[in-house]
Short mmCIF file of C-alpha atoms (C1' of nucleotides) in Angstrom, two decimals:
data_model
loop_
_atom_site.label_atom_id
_atom_site.label_comp_id
_atom_site.label_asym_id
_atom_site.label_seq_id
_atom_site.Cartn_x
_atom_site.Cartn_y
_atom_site.Cartn_z
CA UNK A 363 -14.58 -11.58 21.90
CA UNK A 364 -16.33 -14.96 19.67
CA UNK A 365 -13.18 -16.69 20.38
CA UNK A 366 -12.21 -17.06 16.92
CA UNK A 367 -8.91 -17.15 17.77
CA UNK A 368 -7.29 -17.26 13.95
CA UNK A 369 -4.12 -14.31 13.14
CA UNK A 370 -5.83 -12.58 10.97
CA UNK A 371 -3.00 -12.20 7.93
CA UNK A 372 -2.22 -9.13 7.17
CA UNK A 373 -2.97 -8.93 3.41
CA UNK A 374 -6.20 -9.49 4.15
CA UNK A 375 -7.00 -6.84 7.00
CA UNK A 376 -5.39 -4.94 4.25
CA UNK A 377 -8.86 -5.68 2.67
CA UNK A 378 -11.89 -6.15 4.62
CA UNK A 379 -12.35 -1.69 4.29
CA UNK A 380 -12.78 -2.43 0.48
CA UNK A 381 -14.81 -5.20 1.44
CA UNK A 382 -16.61 -3.17 4.20
CA UNK A 383 -17.48 -0.24 1.11
CA UNK A 384 -19.30 -2.28 -0.83
CA UNK A 385 -21.44 -4.42 1.75
CA UNK A 386 -22.70 -0.23 2.52
CA UNK A 387 -23.73 0.18 -0.95
CA UNK A 388 -25.31 -2.53 -0.80
CA UNK A 389 -26.52 -2.72 1.53
CA UNK A 390 -28.23 0.89 0.68
CA UNK A 391 -29.41 -0.79 -2.42
CA UNK A 392 -31.60 -2.69 -0.08
CA UNK A 393 -29.46 -5.93 -1.54
CA UNK A 394 -30.10 -9.21 1.41
CA UNK A 395 -26.78 -11.51 0.25
CA UNK A 396 -23.94 -11.53 -2.03
CA UNK A 397 -21.85 -14.09 -3.16
CA UNK A 398 -19.11 -14.22 -2.22
CA UNK A 399 -18.18 -14.33 -6.58
CA UNK A 400 -20.71 -10.82 -6.71
CA UNK A 401 -18.23 -9.38 -3.53
CA UNK A 402 -15.39 -9.99 -5.68
CA UNK A 403 -16.71 -8.82 -8.87
CA UNK A 404 -16.94 -5.55 -6.59
CA UNK A 405 -13.19 -5.28 -5.18
CA UNK A 406 -11.35 -6.71 -8.26
CA UNK A 407 -10.12 -10.32 -7.04
CA UNK A 408 -11.28 -13.91 -6.59
CA UNK A 409 -13.87 -15.38 -5.20
CA UNK A 410 -11.87 -17.94 -3.35
CA UNK A 411 -9.49 -14.84 -1.96
CA UNK A 412 -13.02 -13.37 -0.43
CA UNK A 413 -14.06 -16.40 1.25
CA UNK A 414 -10.61 -17.24 2.65
CA UNK A 415 -10.74 -13.51 3.54
CA UNK A 416 -13.98 -13.72 5.55
CA UNK A 417 -13.73 -16.98 7.13
CA UNK A 418 -10.76 -15.98 8.65
CA UNK A 419 -13.59 -13.46 10.67
CA UNK A 420 -15.72 -16.87 11.53
CA UNK A 421 -18.41 -18.19 9.45
CA UNK A 422 -20.59 -16.33 8.58
CA UNK A 423 -21.84 -17.46 4.74
CA UNK A 424 -24.30 -19.61 4.01
CA UNK A 425 -23.92 -23.06 1.69
CA UNK A 426 -26.27 -23.00 -1.22
CA UNK A 427 -26.98 -19.25 -0.88
CA UNK A 428 -24.50 -15.79 0.19
CA UNK A 429 -23.15 -13.92 3.41
CA UNK A 430 -26.68 -11.80 4.72
CA UNK A 431 -25.37 -8.43 4.33
CA UNK A 432 -26.11 -7.03 6.46
CA UNK A 433 -25.02 -9.23 9.45
CA UNK A 434 -21.50 -10.32 7.07
CA UNK A 435 -21.28 -5.73 7.41
CA UNK A 436 -22.05 -5.66 11.08
CA UNK A 437 -19.47 -8.83 11.58
CA UNK A 438 -16.75 -6.39 9.69
CA UNK A 439 -17.71 -3.63 11.33
CA UNK A 440 -16.42 -5.47 14.25
CA UNK A 441 -14.05 -6.94 12.53
CA UNK A 442 -12.61 -3.84 12.35
CA UNK A 443 -13.00 -1.98 15.37
CA UNK A 444 -15.78 1.19 12.99
CA UNK A 445 -18.46 0.50 14.65
CA UNK A 446 -18.19 4.04 16.11
CA UNK A 447 -16.45 7.24 15.05
CA UNK A 448 -12.34 7.26 15.80
CA UNK A 449 -11.56 11.56 15.13
CA UNK A 450 -8.95 12.76 14.46
CA UNK A 451 -6.52 15.41 14.90
CA UNK A 452 -3.98 16.11 12.02
CA UNK A 453 -0.97 18.09 12.86
CA UNK A 454 -0.09 19.94 10.55
CA UNK A 455 -1.40 22.92 8.76
CA UNK A 456 0.06 23.33 5.47
CA UNK A 457 -1.14 22.15 2.15
CA UNK A 458 -1.05 18.63 2.75
CA UNK A 459 -3.18 19.66 6.40
CA UNK A 460 -5.00 22.22 5.62
CA UNK A 461 -6.54 19.66 2.45
CA UNK A 462 -6.39 16.53 4.63
CA UNK A 463 -8.70 18.69 7.45
CA UNK A 464 -11.66 19.12 4.13
CA UNK A 465 -11.70 15.83 3.07
CA UNK A 466 -15.23 15.14 3.28
CA UNK A 467 -14.50 11.43 3.38
CA UNK A 468 -12.44 11.45 6.54
CA UNK A 469 -15.81 12.40 8.52
CA UNK A 470 -17.95 10.01 6.15
CA UNK A 471 -16.80 7.34 6.30
CA UNK A 472 -16.42 7.44 10.19
CA UNK A 473 -13.44 9.39 11.08
CA UNK A 474 -14.70 12.98 12.27
CA UNK A 475 -12.21 15.98 12.13
CA UNK A 476 -11.17 16.92 16.24
CA UNK A 477 -8.50 19.75 15.86
CA UNK A 478 -6.40 20.14 13.39
CA UNK A 479 -2.29 21.66 15.86
CA UNK A 480 0.52 23.60 14.20
CA UNK A 481 3.90 25.06 15.69
CA UNK A 482 4.24 27.73 13.65
CA UNK A 483 2.43 30.44 15.31
CA UNK A 484 1.94 32.23 12.34
CA UNK A 485 -0.81 29.77 11.83
CA UNK A 486 -2.51 29.42 14.93
CA UNK A 487 -5.19 30.75 14.92
CA UNK A 488 -6.17 30.96 11.13
CA UNK A 489 -9.25 28.17 10.39
CA UNK A 490 -8.74 24.79 8.07
CA UNK A 491 -12.77 23.88 7.82
CA UNK A 492 -14.50 23.81 10.80
CA UNK A 493 -11.24 24.10 13.38
CA UNK A 494 -9.24 26.97 14.03
CA UNK A 495 -6.23 25.86 14.43
CA UNK A 496 -4.53 25.20 17.36
CA UNK A 497 -0.71 25.17 19.05
CA UNK A 498 0.66 22.37 19.22
CA UNK A 499 1.29 23.51 23.11
CA UNK A 500 -2.75 21.36 23.51
CA UNK A 501 -2.80 18.93 21.85
CA UNK A 502 -2.23 16.66 24.70
CA UNK A 503 -4.87 18.44 26.05
CA UNK A 504 -7.51 17.65 22.87
CA UNK A 505 -5.95 13.86 23.04
CA UNK A 506 -7.28 13.05 26.50
CA UNK A 507 -10.52 15.43 25.17
CA UNK A 508 -10.80 13.22 22.42
CA UNK A 509 -9.61 9.57 23.17
CA UNK A 510 -9.46 7.50 20.71
CA UNK A 511 -7.84 9.63 18.56
CA UNK A 512 -5.97 8.48 14.40
CA UNK A 513 -2.97 10.86 14.70
CA UNK A 514 -1.79 12.05 11.35
CA UNK A 515 1.48 13.64 10.73
CA UNK A 516 0.62 15.98 7.37
CA UNK A 517 4.82 18.25 8.25
CA UNK A 518 7.43 18.79 6.41
CA UNK A 519 9.74 14.87 6.58
CA UNK A 520 12.25 16.51 8.92
CA UNK A 521 9.98 16.94 11.47
CA UNK A 522 8.01 14.07 11.36
CA UNK A 523 9.69 11.72 13.52
CA UNK A 524 9.56 14.59 16.45
CA UNK A 525 5.65 14.77 16.47
CA UNK A 526 5.24 11.22 16.33
CA UNK A 527 7.11 11.08 19.45
CA UNK A 528 4.89 14.17 20.54
CA UNK A 529 1.92 12.43 19.39
CA UNK A 530 3.11 9.28 20.98
CA UNK A 531 4.05 11.26 24.37
CA UNK A 532 0.12 13.21 24.32
CA UNK A 533 -1.82 9.05 24.53
CA UNK A 534 -2.21 8.93 20.18
CA UNK A 535 -1.73 4.77 19.79
CA UNK A 536 -2.56 4.91 16.75
CA UNK A 537 -0.98 7.64 13.93
CA UNK A 538 -1.23 7.95 9.58
CA UNK A 539 2.11 9.30 8.53
CA UNK A 540 1.72 11.62 5.61
CA UNK A 541 5.16 12.80 5.66
CA UNK A 542 7.51 11.30 3.10
CA UNK A 543 10.34 10.12 5.97
CA UNK A 544 10.84 7.56 8.15
CA UNK A 545 8.95 6.98 12.07
CA UNK A 546 9.45 4.79 14.08
CA UNK A 547 6.87 4.36 17.50
CA UNK A 548 7.32 2.25 20.18
CA UNK A 549 5.85 -1.57 19.77
CA UNK A 550 1.81 -0.61 20.84
CA UNK A 551 1.08 1.66 18.40
CA UNK A 552 0.15 1.66 14.98
CA UNK A 553 2.28 2.89 12.19
CA UNK A 554 0.76 3.41 8.59
CA UNK A 555 2.34 5.66 5.99
CA UNK A 556 1.13 6.88 2.61
CA UNK A 557 3.29 9.30 0.13
CA UNK A 558 1.31 10.24 -1.96
CA UNK A 559 5.11 10.85 -4.49
CA UNK A 560 6.05 7.15 -4.39
CA UNK A 561 2.98 5.65 -5.50
CA UNK A 562 3.66 8.91 -8.84
CA UNK A 563 7.12 7.00 -8.98
CA UNK A 564 5.79 3.02 -8.61
CA UNK A 565 3.43 4.51 -11.53
CA UNK A 566 6.74 5.17 -13.55
CA UNK A 567 7.92 2.14 -13.04
CA UNK A 568 5.48 0.72 -14.79
CA UNK A 569 5.11 3.18 -16.83
CA UNK A 570 8.71 3.41 -18.28
CA UNK A 571 8.62 -1.24 -18.37
CA UNK A 572 5.34 -1.14 -19.37
CA UNK A 573 5.07 -4.11 -21.47
CA UNK A 574 2.86 -6.98 -18.62
CA UNK A 575 3.63 -4.33 -15.42
CA UNK A 576 1.17 -5.03 -13.04
CA UNK A 577 0.90 -1.34 -10.87
CA UNK A 578 -1.39 -3.15 -8.61
CA UNK A 579 0.67 -5.21 -7.14
CA UNK A 580 -2.12 -8.03 -8.88
CA UNK A 581 -5.81 -7.09 -8.41
CA UNK A 582 -8.36 -5.80 -11.05
CA UNK B 626 20.39 -0.66 -22.34
CA UNK B 627 22.89 -2.65 -19.55
CA UNK B 628 21.11 -6.37 -20.41
CA UNK B 629 19.52 -7.29 -16.73
CA UNK B 630 16.39 -8.83 -17.94
CA UNK B 631 15.66 -10.19 -14.18
CA UNK B 632 12.15 -9.47 -13.64
CA UNK B 633 11.24 -7.19 -10.62
CA UNK B 634 9.19 -8.70 -8.45
CA UNK B 635 6.75 -5.96 -6.84
CA UNK B 636 7.68 -5.93 -3.51
CA UNK B 637 11.13 -4.24 -4.59
CA UNK B 638 9.56 -2.45 -6.98
CA UNK B 639 7.38 -0.56 -4.12
CA UNK B 640 10.25 0.22 -1.88
CA UNK B 641 12.48 1.30 -4.89
CA UNK B 642 11.22 4.94 -4.32
CA UNK B 643 11.82 5.31 -0.79
CA UNK B 644 15.59 4.18 -1.00
CA UNK B 645 15.36 6.96 -3.46
CA UNK B 646 14.63 9.63 -1.31
CA UNK B 647 17.15 8.47 0.37
CA UNK B 648 19.52 8.07 -1.35
CA UNK B 649 18.50 11.73 -3.03
CA UNK B 650 19.67 12.83 0.81
CA UNK B 651 22.49 11.00 1.11
CA UNK B 652 24.24 13.23 -1.31
CA UNK B 653 22.58 15.97 -0.48
CA UNK B 654 24.15 15.88 3.36
CA UNK B 655 27.69 14.93 0.55
CA UNK B 656 27.67 11.01 1.96
CA UNK B 657 30.36 8.95 -0.09
CA UNK B 658 29.25 5.85 0.07
CA UNK B 659 26.56 3.33 1.83
CA UNK B 660 26.79 0.45 3.02
CA UNK B 661 23.18 -1.91 3.01
CA UNK B 662 23.57 -2.03 6.60
CA UNK B 663 23.18 1.87 6.81
CA UNK B 664 20.77 2.47 3.75
CA UNK B 665 18.30 -0.07 5.32
CA UNK B 666 18.61 1.36 8.95
CA UNK B 667 17.43 4.49 6.87
CA UNK B 668 14.39 2.85 4.76
CA UNK B 669 13.77 1.05 7.54
CA UNK B 670 13.86 -2.46 7.03
CA UNK B 671 16.44 -5.39 6.36
CA UNK B 672 20.03 -5.26 5.03
CA UNK B 673 19.56 -8.01 3.55
CA UNK B 674 16.54 -6.89 1.74
CA UNK B 675 17.95 -3.78 0.25
CA UNK B 676 20.99 -6.18 -1.38
CA UNK B 677 18.59 -8.40 -2.96
CA UNK B 678 15.99 -5.10 -3.97
CA UNK B 679 18.99 -3.91 -5.76
CA UNK B 680 21.10 -6.40 -7.06
CA UNK B 681 17.77 -6.84 -9.36
CA UNK B 682 19.08 -3.35 -11.44
CA UNK B 683 22.11 -4.46 -11.55
CA UNK B 684 26.24 -5.32 -9.45
CA UNK B 685 26.36 -1.40 -8.06
CA UNK B 686 27.89 -1.97 -5.21
CA UNK B 687 32.01 -2.51 -3.97
CA UNK B 688 32.60 -5.32 -2.06
CA UNK B 689 33.84 -4.18 1.18
CA UNK B 690 33.03 -1.24 0.46
CA UNK B 691 29.07 -0.34 -0.38
CA UNK B 692 27.91 1.43 -2.66
CA UNK B 693 28.46 5.26 -4.65
CA UNK B 694 25.52 7.02 -3.99
CA UNK B 695 25.64 8.87 -6.62
CA UNK B 696 26.76 5.97 -8.97
CA UNK B 697 22.88 4.00 -7.21
CA UNK B 698 21.48 7.45 -7.17
CA UNK B 699 22.05 8.60 -11.30
CA UNK B 700 21.04 3.69 -11.52
CA UNK B 701 17.51 4.14 -9.21
CA UNK B 702 16.50 6.74 -11.31
CA UNK B 703 17.02 5.39 -14.16
CA UNK B 704 15.26 2.12 -13.12
CA UNK B 705 12.47 4.15 -12.13
CA UNK B 706 12.33 5.91 -15.03
CA UNK B 707 12.32 9.65 -13.52
CA UNK B 708 15.63 10.53 -15.09
CA UNK B 709 12.32 13.49 -16.64
CA UNK B 710 9.97 15.76 -14.94
CA UNK B 711 6.30 13.72 -15.24
CA UNK B 712 3.05 16.58 -15.97
CA UNK B 713 0.34 15.39 -14.06
CA UNK B 714 -2.75 16.08 -13.73
CA UNK B 715 -5.61 15.82 -11.87
CA UNK B 716 -8.97 15.18 -12.73
CA UNK B 717 -11.58 17.29 -9.87
CA UNK B 718 -11.30 20.81 -7.85
CA UNK B 719 -13.36 19.35 -5.13
CA UNK B 720 -11.76 19.62 -1.49
CA UNK B 721 -9.38 16.48 -2.53
CA UNK B 722 -8.29 17.96 -6.10
CA UNK B 723 -7.74 21.69 -4.97
CA UNK B 724 -5.51 20.70 -1.64
CA UNK B 725 -3.06 17.66 -4.07
CA UNK B 726 -2.64 21.14 -6.12
CA UNK B 727 -1.86 22.37 -4.29
CA UNK B 728 0.04 20.23 -2.69
CA UNK B 729 3.92 20.77 -3.41
CA UNK B 730 5.35 17.72 -2.52
CA UNK B 731 4.76 17.30 -6.21
CA UNK B 732 6.38 19.46 -8.14
CA UNK B 733 9.19 18.71 -5.89
CA UNK B 734 9.41 15.85 -6.50
CA UNK B 735 9.53 15.37 -9.91
CA UNK B 736 5.96 16.18 -11.10
CA UNK B 737 4.91 19.43 -11.35
CA UNK B 738 1.14 20.10 -11.81
CA UNK B 739 -0.31 20.18 -15.68
CA UNK B 740 -3.54 21.39 -15.37
CA UNK B 741 -6.71 20.50 -12.84
CA UNK B 742 -10.16 20.03 -14.93
CA UNK B 743 -13.36 19.23 -13.38
CA UNK B 744 -16.79 18.61 -15.29
CA UNK B 745 -18.82 21.32 -13.05
CA UNK B 746 -19.48 24.47 -15.41
CA UNK B 747 -18.68 26.18 -11.80
CA UNK B 748 -16.53 24.55 -10.57
CA UNK B 749 -14.66 26.02 -14.24
CA UNK B 750 -12.17 29.24 -14.59
CA UNK B 751 -11.72 29.49 -10.55
CA UNK B 752 -8.50 29.71 -9.15
CA UNK B 753 -6.32 26.79 -8.34
CA UNK B 754 -3.06 26.89 -6.68
CA UNK B 755 -1.09 28.44 -10.85
CA UNK B 756 -3.70 26.95 -12.47
CA UNK B 757 -7.12 27.22 -13.51
CA UNK B 758 -9.58 25.16 -13.06
CA UNK B 759 -9.63 23.53 -17.43
CA UNK B 760 -13.07 22.07 -18.76
CA UNK B 761 -13.33 17.93 -18.67
CA UNK B 762 -13.04 19.17 -22.65
CA UNK B 763 -9.74 20.51 -22.32
CA UNK B 764 -8.91 16.99 -21.94
CA UNK B 765 -7.62 15.28 -24.75
CA UNK B 766 -5.87 18.62 -25.47
CA UNK B 767 -3.76 19.07 -22.22
CA UNK B 768 -2.78 14.76 -21.90
CA UNK B 769 -1.16 15.64 -26.16
CA UNK B 770 0.59 19.19 -24.43
CA UNK B 771 1.46 17.14 -21.93
CA UNK B 772 2.79 13.54 -22.84
CA UNK B 773 3.63 11.98 -21.05
CA UNK B 774 1.48 12.82 -18.46
CA UNK B 775 0.25 11.29 -14.13
CA UNK B 776 -3.42 11.36 -14.65
CA UNK B 777 -4.88 11.82 -10.55
CA UNK B 778 -9.15 10.54 -10.29
CA UNK B 779 -9.60 12.87 -6.71
CA UNK B 780 -14.01 12.54 -7.39
CA UNK B 781 -16.28 11.19 -5.60
CA UNK B 782 -16.32 7.06 -6.37
CA UNK B 783 -19.64 6.82 -7.97
CA UNK B 784 -17.71 8.94 -10.99
CA UNK B 785 -14.27 7.37 -11.20
CA UNK B 786 -14.55 4.29 -14.03
CA UNK B 787 -16.12 7.89 -16.38
CA UNK B 788 -13.64 9.40 -15.57
CA UNK B 789 -10.72 7.13 -15.99
CA UNK B 790 -12.51 6.08 -19.39
CA UNK B 791 -11.60 9.36 -20.40
CA UNK B 792 -8.23 9.92 -19.46
CA UNK B 793 -7.17 5.83 -20.46
CA UNK B 794 -9.26 7.80 -23.95
CA UNK B 795 -7.54 11.07 -23.97
CA UNK B 796 -4.40 8.63 -23.97
CA UNK B 797 -3.11 8.88 -20.12
CA UNK B 798 -1.07 5.82 -19.88
CA UNK B 799 -0.78 5.60 -15.56
CA UNK B 800 -3.37 6.33 -13.17
CA UNK B 801 -3.48 7.00 -9.74
CA UNK B 802 -6.88 7.18 -8.35
CA UNK B 803 -7.36 8.44 -5.26
CA UNK B 804 -11.84 7.72 -5.14
CA UNK B 805 -12.78 4.97 -3.20
CA UNK B 806 -13.95 3.67 -5.86
CA UNK B 807 -12.99 0.00 -8.12
CA UNK B 808 -11.75 1.42 -10.98
CA UNK B 809 -10.27 -0.94 -13.84
CA UNK B 810 -8.25 -0.66 -16.76
CA UNK B 811 -7.34 -2.12 -20.35
CA UNK B 812 -4.07 -4.27 -18.85
CA UNK B 813 -1.27 -1.64 -21.23
CA UNK B 814 -2.21 1.15 -18.17
CA UNK B 815 -0.30 1.80 -14.65
CA UNK B 816 -3.27 1.76 -12.22
CA UNK B 817 -2.45 2.73 -8.52
CA UNK B 818 -4.88 3.39 -5.88
CA UNK B 819 -4.46 5.53 -2.95
CA UNK B 820 -7.89 5.19 0.08
CA UNK B 821 -6.89 7.34 2.16
CA UNK B 822 -10.31 7.14 5.23
CA UNK B 823 -9.61 3.04 4.48
CA UNK B 824 -6.12 3.61 5.77
CA UNK B 825 -7.77 4.76 9.00
CA UNK B 826 -9.35 1.41 9.20
CA UNK B 827 -6.26 -0.15 8.39
CA UNK B 828 -5.24 1.66 11.52
CA UNK B 829 -8.55 0.64 13.57
CA UNK B 830 -8.52 -2.79 13.13
CA UNK B 831 -4.77 -3.24 14.89
CA UNK B 832 -5.21 -0.47 17.49
CA UNK B 833 -8.87 -2.48 18.61
CA UNK B 834 -6.65 -5.52 18.63
CA UNK B 835 -3.61 -4.21 20.16
CA UNK B 836 -0.98 -6.76 21.70
CA UNK B 837 1.63 -7.77 19.14
CA UNK B 838 -0.69 -5.92 14.76
CA UNK B 839 2.20 -4.67 12.51
CA UNK B 840 -0.28 -1.39 11.44
CA UNK B 841 3.11 -1.06 8.57
CA UNK B 842 4.01 -4.06 6.55
CA UNK B 843 6.62 -2.37 4.47
CA UNK B 844 4.64 -2.83 1.50
CA UNK B 845 1.40 -0.63 0.30
"C1'" DG C 41 -27.88 -27.33 -8.23
"C1'" DA C 42 -25.32 -23.52 -5.40
"C1'" DC C 43 -22.30 -21.88 -3.10
"C1'" DT C 44 -19.50 -21.58 1.02
"C1'" DG C 45 -15.73 -22.80 4.08
"C1'" DT C 46 -11.07 -25.59 4.06
"C1'" DG C 47 -6.50 -28.40 3.05
"C1'" DA C 48 -3.61 -29.09 -0.84
"C1'" DA C 49 -0.65 -27.15 -3.89
"C1'" DG C 50 1.36 -23.50 -6.42
"C1'" DT C 51 3.67 -19.10 -6.25
"C1'" DA C 52 6.00 -15.04 -4.31
"C1'" DG C 53 8.66 -12.54 -1.23
"C1'" DT C 54 12.05 -12.26 3.21
"C1'" DT C 55 15.51 -13.91 5.37
"C1'" DC C 56 19.29 -16.78 6.23
"C1'" DA C 57 24.42 -17.88 5.54
"C1'" DC C 58 27.98 -17.67 2.91
"C1'" DA C 59 30.76 -18.01 -1.08
"C1'" DG C 60 33.52 -14.08 -3.32
"C1'" DC C 61 35.84 -9.62 -4.25
"C1'" DT C 62 38.12 -5.38 -2.63
"C1'" DA D 614 38.54 -7.46 7.69
"C1'" DG D 615 34.61 -6.13 5.30
"C1'" DC D 616 30.79 -5.68 2.92
"C1'" DT D 617 28.12 -6.90 -1.80
"C1'" DG D 618 25.73 -11.04 -4.55
"C1'" DT D 619 22.94 -14.69 -4.11
"C1'" DG D 620 21.39 -19.35 -4.39
"C1'" DA D 621 18.67 -22.21 -1.10
"C1'" DA D 622 15.37 -22.24 3.49
"C1'" DC D 623 11.62 -20.01 5.51
"C1'" DT D 624 7.39 -18.09 5.39
"C1'" DA D 625 3.38 -15.53 3.97
"C1'" DC D 626 0.08 -15.21 0.71
"C1'" DT D 627 -2.46 -16.43 -3.16
"C1'" DT D 628 -4.85 -20.31 -5.89
"C1'" DC D 629 -7.30 -24.79 -6.73
"C1'" DA D 630 -10.61 -27.85 -6.45
"C1'" DC D 631 -13.33 -30.09 -3.61
"C1'" DA D 632 -16.11 -32.61 0.33
"C1'" DG D 633 -20.04 -30.66 3.03
"C1'" DT D 634 -24.58 -27.80 3.99
"C1'" DC D 635 -28.41 -26.08 1.84
#
DNA sequence: GACTGTGAAGTAGTTCACAGCT
DNA sequence: AGCTGTGAACTACTTCACAGTC
């Protein structure tokens, strides 16, 4: 621990991965330093926000100069806890599950697919991307073998809570839920939700209330 | 028009589709009225928030009784502008694009797939779900024929801005961007972003900073 | 001169607590 | 009595503006 006890606001945490992505791009372009102004431009926010966000991680900039890209990148990875790859187990081999399993964007960015499981006997044994669909009964074993793992729920809504319970029982401590349903987990488990149709409905709102509507909650 | 001029906060707008989903479920179960308390429980928020959120739409509740499910459902659809289906055009027929095109959750919830287009000649003509991949040059025609349309960007990051520009030029006024890149559009166009790897990284943060971390924070 | 880091001011969102209707 | 609708209090987040450092 480096003694930075300050609690990082949720809003800041949600932006850190965006900065990470940009820093990776800058590093690939062999750019050595970057100003808060430039970072802000690339992230679609303003410079004050970038500086405040980064200040929660520590004092990594140099006044009059900017931030050293490689050093900030290292610290950002440290802060986000993405210093090692973290495998992902997808539950549900329907359209969405197969899609997510095939999506290269996960493995490319540090989240390789460990397995796909499904409760439906008919789907077990079929191939999805590089892996073969396994039965739900293998879940605990798969989690044990790959710990730590992030569980991804890609089932229909009605079984999402059941699946979440099984993931937690199997020892998963972070869950990403794509099912359109509320799931609750013990307080020590991290949970996030992505509902694709919901995003379209939000767009729909701003489209029908056009004339000054920021569908993107203030970042451009 | 019912004269409700009050601007609805972005945070409220982001929750309305969740209420909508719950109201649809309640209506299917033939439940006639619902209290803010019960709605809150189903949505995973607190009752005061539900009442305040709904009050932005109008005074649709009955004191001492609660909300009439069907009436509130009607008003909610009205407010969100989802009274008619709105077709979706997916740009990019890679893994993610094909996945989204196959994903039944869109059409089931009022966003039928109108078309998939791709810049790669090799992909044009192949089948994705019910549709055949069309060339980018068909975009303007497809948009004209289906107006209003929501455009979905499911391409690699580097071409996302180019695609967004083409969508806007073709007459699309709402865009959902799945590419990991910043996209900017004219102010009258609605834009939202979903980055799947980014969600996993946020989870990763809360997982490595376990002990009191709310990875979910009701927004998105 | 350039650019960070941060208190202070400003804005948005949440929760409280209760008046007011049924 | 039960439950909504809403000002008022509170909390979280953003932006300003400038002192401090290179």
